Short mmCIF file of N, CA, C and O in Angstrom, two decimals:
data_model
loop_
_atom_site.label_atom_id
_atom_site.label_comp_id
_atom_site.label_asym_id
_atom_site.label_seq_id
_atom_site.Cartn_x
_atom_site.Cartn_y
_atom_site.Cartn_z
N MET B 46 30.44 -20.89 -12.08
CA MET B 46 29.44 -21.25 -11.61
C MET B 46 29.42 -20.75 -10.05
O MET B 46 29.93 -21.38 -9.51
N PRO B 47 27.66 -20.14 -9.71
CA PRO B 47 28.27 -19.33 -8.55
C PRO B 47 27.52 -21.43 -7.36
O PRO B 47 27.17 -22.59 -8.41
N LYS B 48 28.42 -20.93 -5.87
CA LYS B 48 27.91 -22.20 -5.23
C LYS B 48 26.19 -21.84 -4.85
O LYS B 48 25.84 -23.25 -4.69
N LEU B 49 25.71 -21.20 -4.62
CA LEU B 49 24.29 -20.75 -4.30
C LEU B 49 23.55 -20.04 -5.12
O LEU B 49 23.86 -18.86 -5.48
N SER B 50 22.47 -20.93 -4.99
CA SER B 50 21.08 -19.57 -6.02
C SER B 50 20.05 -19.53 -5.02
O SER B 50 19.43 -20.46 -4.50
N ILE B 51 19.65 -18.70 -5.30
CA ILE B 51 18.33 -17.69 -4.36
C ILE B 51 17.48 -17.64 -5.06
O ILE B 51 17.52 -16.69 -6.49
N LEU B 52 16.08 -17.90 -4.55
CA LEU B 52 14.46 -18.29 -5.82
C LEU B 52 14.26 -17.39 -5.09
O LEU B 52 13.80 -16.57 -3.86
N LEU B 53 13.34 -16.25 -6.09
CA LEU B 53 12.27 -15.29 -5.54
C LEU B 53 11.40 -15.29 -6.41
O LEU B 53 11.74 -14.71 -7.58
N SER B 54 10.34 -14.71 -5.47
CA SER B 54 9.17 -14.21 -6.23
C SER B 54 8.22 -12.74 -6.01
O SER B 54 8.40 -13.26 -4.66
N ALA B 55 8.27 -11.95 -6.84
CA ALA B 55 7.59 -11.37 -6.23
C ALA B 55 6.37 -10.97 -7.28
O ALA B 55 6.51 -10.88 -8.03
N CYS B 56 5.52 -10.50 -5.85
CA CYS B 56 4.39 -9.90 -7.05
C CYS B 56 3.76 -8.26 -5.94
O CYS B 56 3.75 -8.45 -4.71
N ASN B 57 3.95 -6.82 -7.02
CA ASN B 57 3.75 -6.37 -6.08
C ASN B 57 4.00 -5.69 -5.59
O ASN B 57 3.71 -5.26 -4.18
N ASN B 58 5.68 -5.22 -4.95
CA ASN B 58 6.35 -5.51 -3.71
C ASN B 58 7.50 -3.94 -4.46
O ASN B 58 8.79 -4.66 -3.70
N GLU B 59 7.37 -3.28 -4.89
CA GLU B 59 8.35 -1.80 -5.17
C GLU B 59 8.85 -1.57 -3.90
O GLU B 59 9.95 -1.41 -3.79
N THR B 60 8.05 -1.42 -3.26
CA THR B 60 8.26 -0.85 -1.49
C THR B 60 9.15 -1.64 -1.11
O THR B 60 10.44 -1.31 -0.03
N ASP B 61 8.93 -3.09 -1.12
CA ASP B 61 10.17 -3.66 -0.06
C ASP B 61 11.46 -4.10 -1.32
O ASP B 61 12.05 -4.53 -0.21
N LEU B 62 11.23 -4.54 -2.40
CA LEU B 62 12.22 -5.03 -2.41
C LEU B 62 13.51 -4.24 -3.18
O LEU B 62 14.52 -4.58 -2.72
N PRO B 63 13.66 -2.97 -2.26
CA PRO B 63 14.70 -2.04 -1.90
C PRO B 63 15.56 -2.88 -1.06
O PRO B 63 16.72 -3.18 -0.98
N LYS B 64 15.02 -3.25 0.05
CA LYS B 64 15.42 -3.49 1.17
C LYS B 64 15.59 -5.62 1.25
O LYS B 64 16.46 -5.80 1.64
N ALA B 65 15.49 -6.06 -0.20
CA ALA B 65 14.81 -7.05 0.43
C ALA B 65 16.91 -7.00 -1.18
O ALA B 65 17.90 -8.08 -0.47
N ILE B 66 17.23 -6.64 -2.03
CA ILE B 66 18.09 -6.40 -2.48
C ILE B 66 19.59 -6.11 -1.73
O ILE B 66 20.21 -6.55 -1.80
N ALA B 67 18.98 -5.41 -0.68
CA ALA B 67 20.30 -4.76 0.80
C ALA B 67 20.59 -5.74 1.30
O ALA B 67 22.05 -6.35 1.37
N SER B 68 20.11 -5.82 1.43
CA SER B 68 19.95 -7.28 2.64
C SER B 68 21.07 -8.60 1.60
O SER B 68 22.13 -8.64 2.42
N LEU B 69 20.73 -8.99 0.54
CA LEU B 69 21.65 -9.97 -0.63
C LEU B 69 22.61 -9.16 -0.48
O LEU B 69 23.93 -10.22 -0.44
N GLU B 70 23.37 -8.13 -0.91
CA GLU B 70 24.21 -7.36 -1.38
C GLU B 70 25.17 -7.21 0.42
O GLU B 70 25.93 -7.29 -0.38
N SER B 71 24.56 -6.93 1.16
CA SER B 71 24.86 -6.99 2.25
C SER B 71 26.00 -8.09 2.70
O SER B 71 26.63 -8.21 3.85
N GLN B 72 25.64 -9.63 2.24
CA GLN B 72 25.88 -10.53 2.71
C GLN B 72 27.69 -10.56 3.23
O GLN B 72 27.77 -10.46 1.83
N SER B 73 28.21 -11.37 3.53
CA SER B 73 29.27 -11.42 3.90
C SER B 73 29.92 -12.79 2.47
O SER B 73 31.05 -12.93 1.65
N PHE B 74 29.10 -13.91 2.46
CA PHE B 74 28.98 -14.42 0.94
C PHE B 74 28.82 -13.51 -0.37
O PHE B 74 27.51 -13.73 0.21
N GLN B 75 29.64 -13.56 -1.04
CA GLN B 75 29.58 -12.70 -2.17
C GLN B 75 29.27 -14.11 -3.90
O GLN B 75 29.16 -13.77 -4.72
N ASP B 76 29.55 -15.72 -3.40
CA ASP B 76 29.42 -16.05 -4.48
C ASP B 76 27.56 -16.73 -5.13
O ASP B 76 27.34 -18.22 -4.34
N TRP B 77 27.09 -16.31 -5.30
CA TRP B 77 25.35 -16.90 -5.29
C TRP B 77 24.80 -15.54 -6.89
O TRP B 77 25.35 -15.01 -7.25
N GLU B 78 24.09 -16.17 -7.19
CA GLU B 78 23.20 -15.84 -7.90
C GLU B 78 21.88 -15.96 -7.82
O GLU B 78 20.67 -16.66 -6.48
N CYS B 79 20.50 -14.52 -8.13
CA CYS B 79 19.57 -14.85 -7.59
C CYS B 79 18.93 -14.31 -9.17
O CYS B 79 19.03 -14.00 -9.45
N LEU B 80 17.84 -15.09 -8.91
CA LEU B 80 16.63 -15.68 -9.95
C LEU B 80 15.54 -15.78 -9.16
O LEU B 80 15.04 -15.41 -8.00
N VAL B 81 15.19 -14.53 -10.05
CA VAL B 81 13.99 -13.30 -8.84
C VAL B 81 12.82 -13.14 -10.42
O VAL B 81 12.81 -13.02 -11.41
N MET B 82 11.22 -13.86 -9.85
CA MET B 82 9.98 -13.91 -10.56
C MET B 82 9.33 -12.92 -10.44
O MET B 82 8.85 -13.22 -9.46
N ASN B 83 9.14 -12.19 -11.97
CA ASN B 83 8.27 -11.04 -11.15
C ASN B 83 6.56 -11.93 -12.09
O ASN B 83 6.11 -11.35 -12.74
N ASP B 84 6.12 -11.81 -11.08
CA ASP B 84 5.10 -12.71 -10.71
C ASP B 84 3.60 -12.50 -11.52
O ASP B 84 3.16 -11.78 -10.34
N GLY B 85 3.70 -11.04 -12.43
CA GLY B 85 2.45 -10.54 -12.34
C GLY B 85 1.76 -9.05 -12.03
O GLY B 85 0.81 -8.53 -11.89
N SER B 86 3.22 -8.04 -11.50
CA SER B 86 2.80 -7.02 -10.73
C SER B 86 2.61 -6.43 -11.74
O SER B 86 2.71 -6.35 -12.85
N THR B 87 1.27 -5.39 -10.64
CA THR B 87 0.75 -3.93 -11.84
C THR B 87 1.31 -2.98 -11.19
O THR B 87 1.55 -1.83 -12.00
N ASP B 88 2.32 -3.01 -10.36
CA ASP B 88 3.33 -1.82 -9.87
C ASP B 88 4.09 -1.56 -10.10
O ASP B 88 4.72 -2.03 -11.92
N LYS B 89 5.72 -0.98 -10.22
CA LYS B 89 6.82 -0.59 -10.79
C LYS B 89 7.35 -2.23 -10.36
O LYS B 89 9.17 -1.81 -9.94
N THR B 90 7.47 -2.97 -9.63
CA THR B 90 8.03 -4.02 -9.17
C THR B 90 9.04 -5.01 -10.66
O THR B 90 10.24 -4.69 -10.18
N GLY B 91 8.99 -4.71 -11.52
CA GLY B 91 9.34 -4.95 -12.78
C GLY B 91 10.51 -4.59 -13.17
O GLY B 91 11.68 -4.63 -13.37
N GLU B 92 10.34 -2.77 -13.58
CA GLU B 92 11.23 -2.14 -13.41
C GLU B 92 11.98 -2.09 -12.51
O GLU B 92 13.33 -1.71 -12.79
N GLY B 93 12.48 -1.96 -11.51
CA GLY B 93 13.14 -2.44 -10.04
C GLY B 93 13.70 -3.60 -10.87
O GLY B 93 15.29 -3.40 -10.22
N LEU B 94 13.61 -4.74 -10.67
CA LEU B 94 14.08 -5.87 -10.83
C LEU B 94 15.12 -5.82 -11.90
O LEU B 94 16.22 -5.89 -12.36
N ASN B 95 14.29 -5.40 -12.73
CA ASN B 95 15.29 -4.86 -14.36
C ASN B 95 16.05 -3.51 -14.10
O ASN B 95 17.51 -4.36 -14.81
N ARG B 96 16.36 -3.27 -13.23
CA ARG B 96 17.23 -2.18 -12.61
C ARG B 96 18.75 -3.16 -11.96
O ARG B 96 18.94 -2.49 -12.81
N TRP B 97 18.03 -3.70 -11.33
CA TRP B 97 19.36 -4.57 -10.41
C TRP B 97 20.07 -5.34 -11.33
O TRP B 97 20.68 -5.28 -11.30
N ALA B 98 19.15 -6.33 -12.47
CA ALA B 98 19.88 -6.98 -12.96
C ALA B 98 20.53 -6.36 -13.53
O ALA B 98 21.80 -6.73 -13.94
N SER B 99 19.95 -4.98 -13.82
CA SER B 99 21.35 -4.13 -15.04
C SER B 99 22.52 -3.79 -14.58
O SER B 99 23.40 -3.75 -14.95
N GLN B 100 22.41 -3.84 -13.05
CA GLN B 100 23.38 -3.44 -12.22
C GLN B 100 24.69 -4.82 -11.26
O GLN B 100 25.54 -4.56 -11.13
N ASP B 101 23.74 -5.55 -11.53
CA ASP B 101 24.27 -7.07 -10.75
C ASP B 101 23.96 -8.31 -11.37
O ASP B 101 23.20 -8.78 -11.38
N LYS B 102 25.25 -8.85 -12.20
CA LYS B 102 25.40 -9.64 -13.26
C LYS B 102 25.13 -11.18 -12.74
O LYS B 102 24.61 -12.19 -13.30
N ARG B 103 24.88 -11.50 -11.20
CA ARG B 103 24.67 -12.43 -10.17
C ARG B 103 22.75 -12.51 -10.38
O ARG B 103 22.52 -13.19 -10.13
N VAL B 104 21.99 -11.17 -10.84
CA VAL B 104 20.90 -11.66 -11.07
C VAL B 104 20.11 -11.58 -11.85
O VAL B 104 20.15 -11.24 -13.09
N ARG B 105 19.04 -12.95 -12.32
CA ARG B 105 18.54 -13.18 -13.61
C ARG B 105 16.85 -12.74 -13.55
O ARG B 105 16.10 -13.68 -12.29
N VAL B 106 16.11 -12.46 -14.13
CA VAL B 106 14.86 -11.73 -13.77
C VAL B 106 14.14 -12.09 -14.55
O VAL B 106 14.67 -11.83 -16.15
N PHE B 107 13.13 -12.91 -14.85
CA PHE B 107 11.90 -13.40 -15.62
C PHE B 107 10.56 -12.72 -14.79
O PHE B 107 10.82 -12.08 -13.69
N HIS B 108 9.63 -13.38 -15.87
CA HIS B 108 8.13 -12.36 -15.71
C HIS B 108 7.50 -12.82 -16.05
O HIS B 108 7.26 -13.76 -17.51
N HIS B 109 5.89 -13.37 -15.53
CA HIS B 109 4.76 -13.72 -15.21
C HIS B 109 4.54 -12.59 -16.31
O HIS B 109 4.05 -11.52 -15.15
N GLU B 110 3.57 -12.59 -17.05
CA GLU B 110 2.20 -11.37 -17.45
C GLU B 110 1.10 -11.27 -16.00
O GLU B 110 1.11 -10.40 -16.15
N LYS B 111 0.81 -12.36 -16.07
CA LYS B 111 -0.92 -12.58 -14.98
C LYS B 111 0.17 -13.62 -14.05
O LYS B 111 0.89 -14.50 -14.12
N PRO B 112 -0.71 -13.36 -13.09
CA PRO B 112 0.51 -13.97 -11.64
C PRO B 112 0.04 -15.61 -11.78
O PRO B 112 -0.45 -15.85 -12.16
N GLN B 113 1.16 -16.58 -11.37
CA GLN B 113 0.47 -17.80 -11.47
C GLN B 113 1.06 -18.34 -10.39
O GLN B 113 0.74 -19.44 -10.33
N GLY B 114 1.78 -17.48 -9.32
CA GLY B 114 1.54 -18.24 -7.73
C GLY B 114 3.49 -18.20 -7.60
O GLY B 114 3.97 -18.64 -8.13
N LEU B 115 2.94 -18.51 -5.88
CA LEU B 115 4.62 -18.64 -5.64
C LEU B 115 4.98 -20.27 -5.87
O LEU B 115 6.16 -19.83 -6.45
N SER B 116 4.37 -20.60 -5.87
CA SER B 116 4.59 -22.66 -6.27
C SER B 116 4.60 -22.14 -7.02
O SER B 116 6.24 -23.00 -8.15
N ALA B 117 4.00 -21.93 -8.65
CA ALA B 117 4.52 -22.44 -10.16
C ALA B 117 5.75 -21.39 -10.19
O ALA B 117 7.16 -21.76 -10.92
N SER B 118 5.62 -20.46 -9.30
CA SER B 118 7.06 -19.41 -10.11
C SER B 118 8.59 -20.16 -9.45
O SER B 118 9.45 -20.54 -10.42
N LEU B 119 8.86 -20.71 -8.43
CA LEU B 119 9.61 -21.58 -8.02
C LEU B 119 10.18 -23.09 -8.47
O LEU B 119 11.30 -22.87 -8.50
N ILE B 120 8.84 -23.24 -8.90
CA ILE B 120 8.65 -24.50 -9.44
C ILE B 120 9.50 -24.23 -10.93
O ILE B 120 10.79 -25.03 -11.61
N GLU B 121 9.26 -23.48 -11.74
CA GLU B 121 9.76 -22.80 -12.82
C GLU B 121 11.02 -22.61 -12.67
O GLU B 121 12.26 -23.03 -13.93
N MET B 122 11.47 -21.51 -11.51
CA MET B 122 12.96 -21.31 -11.84
C MET B 122 14.17 -22.18 -11.83
O MET B 122 15.43 -22.02 -11.82
N SER B 123 13.16 -23.55 -10.49
CA SER B 123 14.64 -24.28 -10.33
C SER B 123 14.78 -25.33 -11.17
O SER B 123 16.44 -25.80 -11.06
N GLY B 124 14.29 -24.80 -12.32
CA GLY B 124 14.69 -25.82 -13.67
C GLY B 124 16.04 -24.90 -14.30
O GLY B 124 16.19 -25.29 -15.60
N LEU B 125 16.18 -23.81 -14.27
CA LEU B 125 17.37 -22.50 -14.36
C LEU B 125 18.16 -22.17 -12.92
O LEU B 125 19.09 -21.65 -13.48
N VAL B 126 18.33 -22.72 -12.31
CA VAL B 126 19.54 -22.81 -11.10
C VAL B 126 20.86 -23.18 -11.87
O VAL B 126 21.10 -23.87 -12.55
N CYS B 127 22.52 -22.56 -11.58
CA CYS B 127 23.55 -23.05 -11.96
C CYS B 127 23.80 -23.30 -10.20
O CYS B 127 24.81 -24.63 -10.97
N GLY B 128 23.53 -23.10 -9.47
CA GLY B 128 23.88 -23.70 -8.20
C GLY B 128 23.41 -24.40 -7.45
O GLY B 128 22.14 -24.61 -7.70
N TYR B 129 23.64 -24.86 -6.48
CA TYR B 129 22.72 -25.19 -5.10
C TYR B 129 21.63 -24.52 -4.63
O TYR B 129 21.27 -23.16 -4.67
N PHE B 130 20.72 -24.67 -4.85
CA PHE B 130 19.30 -23.72 -4.54
C PHE B 130 18.06 -23.76 -2.96
O PHE B 130 18.62 -24.93 -2.67
N PHE B 131 18.75 -22.46 -2.73
CA PHE B 131 16.95 -22.45 -1.58
C PHE B 131 16.21 -21.90 -1.25
O PHE B 131 16.20 -20.95 -2.16
N VAL B 132 15.23 -21.87 -0.77
CA VAL B 132 13.58 -21.00 -1.53
C VAL B 132 13.58 -20.53 0.10
O VAL B 132 13.65 -21.10 1.13
#
């Protein structure tokens, strides 16, 4: 069980996603999981998230077909965490 769960929601963020991923992976603290909601993206955000999850077992990706909004996404994921979580 990871000590820390990080919750992210992304909607049409394919250009910013690599920076966010690099930032998480470069942290000295490594005992984390990241739950990411692809909140109805119409660009390649979902593909990027799926690729990241396939390369890093600490990442779990969820998808909404239509945008639900930040609050709904975070509330949904908060019930799925394994560690302490911060938003």
